[in-house]
Amino acid sequence: MTTKPTPRVRVPAKAAAGELIEIKTLISHEMESGQRKDAQGQTIPRKILNKFSASFNGKPVFSADWHPAISANPYQSFFFKATESGEFTFTWKDDDGSEYTAKNKLTVG
């Protein structure tokens, strides 16, 4: 893989109590299938994101299991009802055990 996976997340900085907000995530990731060969004829190891999860103040609020057909640079969005201020933690897990995280704060008021 030539580029380091880079998570990008769009969360509104502020929301009214009870407001339904959309959260958008995208991670730059090439998603290697494990079926191609490099210039020396060696198989390039499989490297595919297979899980995405989001938690708010330490409590899970969304999760998805992704399968090999997921595209490169996968995009995931979901809705969340804002009831209190806090911090989101977003985690992407790779086949090889790697994890990529991003954090964003939300102020409700």
Short mmCIF file of C-alpha atoms in Angstrom, two decimals:
data_model
loop_
_atom_site.label_atom_id
_atom_site.label_comp_id
_atom_site.label_asym_id
_atom_site.label_seq_id
_atom_site.Cartn_x
_atom_site.Cartn_y
_atom_site.Cartn_z
CA MET A 1 0.00 0.00 0.00
CA THR A 2 1.46 3.32 -1.01
CA THR A 3 -0.56 5.74 1.11
CA LYS A 4 -1.31 5.75 4.81
CA PRO A 5 -5.04 5.33 5.56
CA THR A 6 -6.46 8.72 6.50
CA PRO A 7 -9.83 9.00 8.27
CA ARG A 8 -12.02 12.05 7.61
CA VAL A 9 -15.16 12.77 9.59
CA ARG A 10 -17.80 15.48 9.36
CA VAL A 11 -19.75 16.06 12.60
CA PRO A 12 -21.61 19.32 13.31
CA ALA A 13 -19.81 21.26 16.06
CA LYS A 14 -23.13 22.22 17.68
CA ALA A 15 -26.64 20.80 17.77
CA ALA A 16 -29.89 21.57 19.58
CA ALA A 17 -31.09 19.11 22.22
CA GLY A 18 -33.08 16.38 20.49
CA GLU A 19 -31.85 17.34 17.01
CA LEU A 20 -31.19 14.55 14.52
CA ILE A 21 -27.75 15.10 12.96
CA GLU A 22 -26.04 13.36 10.07
CA ILE A 23 -22.51 12.13 10.59
CA LYS A 24 -20.38 11.47 7.51
CA THR A 25 -17.15 9.47 7.46
CA LEU A 26 -14.65 8.59 4.78
CA ILE A 27 -11.29 6.89 5.05
CA SER A 28 -8.61 6.93 2.37
CA HIS A 29 -7.67 3.26 2.03
CA GLU A 30 -6.66 1.34 -1.12
CA MET A 31 -8.30 -1.97 -0.08
CA GLU A 32 -5.85 -4.57 -1.46
CA SER A 33 -7.67 -7.79 -2.43
CA GLY A 34 -4.72 -10.14 -1.98
CA GLN A 35 -5.03 -11.38 -5.56
CA ARG A 36 -2.59 -9.04 -7.31
CA LYS A 37 1.17 -9.53 -7.65
CA ASP A 38 3.96 -6.98 -7.26
CA ALA A 39 6.77 -6.32 -9.78
CA GLN A 40 8.73 -9.34 -8.43
CA GLY A 41 5.75 -11.69 -8.89
CA GLN A 42 5.01 -11.93 -5.18
CA THR A 43 1.39 -11.83 -4.03
CA ILE A 44 0.51 -8.52 -2.37
CA PRO A 45 -1.07 -9.36 1.03
CA ARG A 46 -4.77 -8.76 1.48
CA LYS A 47 -5.54 -5.54 3.35
CA ILE A 48 -9.25 -4.74 3.55
CA LEU A 49 -11.17 -2.73 6.13
CA ASN A 50 -13.76 -5.08 7.62
CA LYS A 51 -15.34 -3.22 10.56
CA PHE A 52 -16.45 0.32 11.33
CA SER A 53 -17.77 1.50 14.67
CA ALA A 54 -18.75 4.77 16.28
CA SER A 55 -19.18 5.48 19.96
CA PHE A 56 -20.34 8.58 21.82
CA ASN A 57 -19.00 9.20 25.32
CA GLY A 58 -17.76 5.60 25.36
CA LYS A 59 -21.11 4.04 24.40
CA PRO A 60 -21.54 2.32 21.00
CA VAL A 61 -23.96 4.18 18.72
CA PHE A 62 -23.30 2.61 15.29
CA SER A 63 -21.38 -0.32 13.83
CA ALA A 64 -21.03 -1.98 10.44
CA ASP A 65 -19.37 -5.17 9.24
CA TRP A 66 -17.84 -4.61 5.83
CA HIS A 67 -17.05 -7.40 3.36
CA PRO A 68 -14.42 -7.77 0.59
CA ALA A 69 -16.67 -6.09 -2.00
CA ILE A 70 -16.49 -2.75 -0.13
CA SER A 71 -14.95 -0.07 -2.32
CA ALA A 72 -11.62 1.63 -1.86
CA ASN A 73 -11.88 4.79 0.25
CA PRO A 74 -15.15 3.67 1.88
CA TYR A 75 -17.77 6.25 2.85
CA GLN A 76 -20.18 5.65 5.73
CA SER A 77 -22.88 7.97 7.04
CA PHE A 78 -25.49 7.61 9.76
CA PHE A 79 -27.86 9.71 11.86
CA PHE A 80 -27.58 10.43 15.58
CA LYS A 81 -30.02 12.09 17.98
CA ALA A 82 -28.11 14.72 19.97
CA THR A 83 -29.10 14.66 23.64
CA GLU A 84 -25.89 15.73 25.41
CA SER A 85 -22.48 17.18 24.72
CA GLY A 86 -19.58 14.80 24.34
CA GLU A 87 -17.05 13.16 22.07
CA PHE A 88 -17.42 10.69 19.22
CA THR A 89 -14.77 8.04 18.61
CA PHE A 90 -14.72 6.43 15.18
CA THR A 91 -12.77 3.21 14.57
CA TRP A 92 -11.98 1.33 11.36
CA LYS A 93 -10.46 -2.17 11.64
CA ASP A 94 -8.30 -3.81 8.99
CA ASP A 95 -7.83 -7.52 8.15
CA ASP A 96 -4.26 -7.37 9.42
CA GLY A 97 -5.34 -6.11 12.86
CA SER A 98 -4.57 -2.45 12.22
CA GLU A 99 -6.95 0.12 13.66
CA TYR A 100 -7.48 3.69 12.57
CA THR A 101 -9.33 6.17 14.78
CA ALA A 102 -10.70 9.69 14.65
CA LYS A 103 -12.37 11.76 17.38
CA ASN A 104 -14.79 14.68 17.12
CA LYS A 105 -16.59 16.73 19.75
CA LEU A 106 -20.24 17.70 19.74
CA THR A 107 -21.73 20.51 21.84
CA VAL A 108 -25.45 20.32 22.56
CA GLY A 109 -27.19 23.44 23.73
#
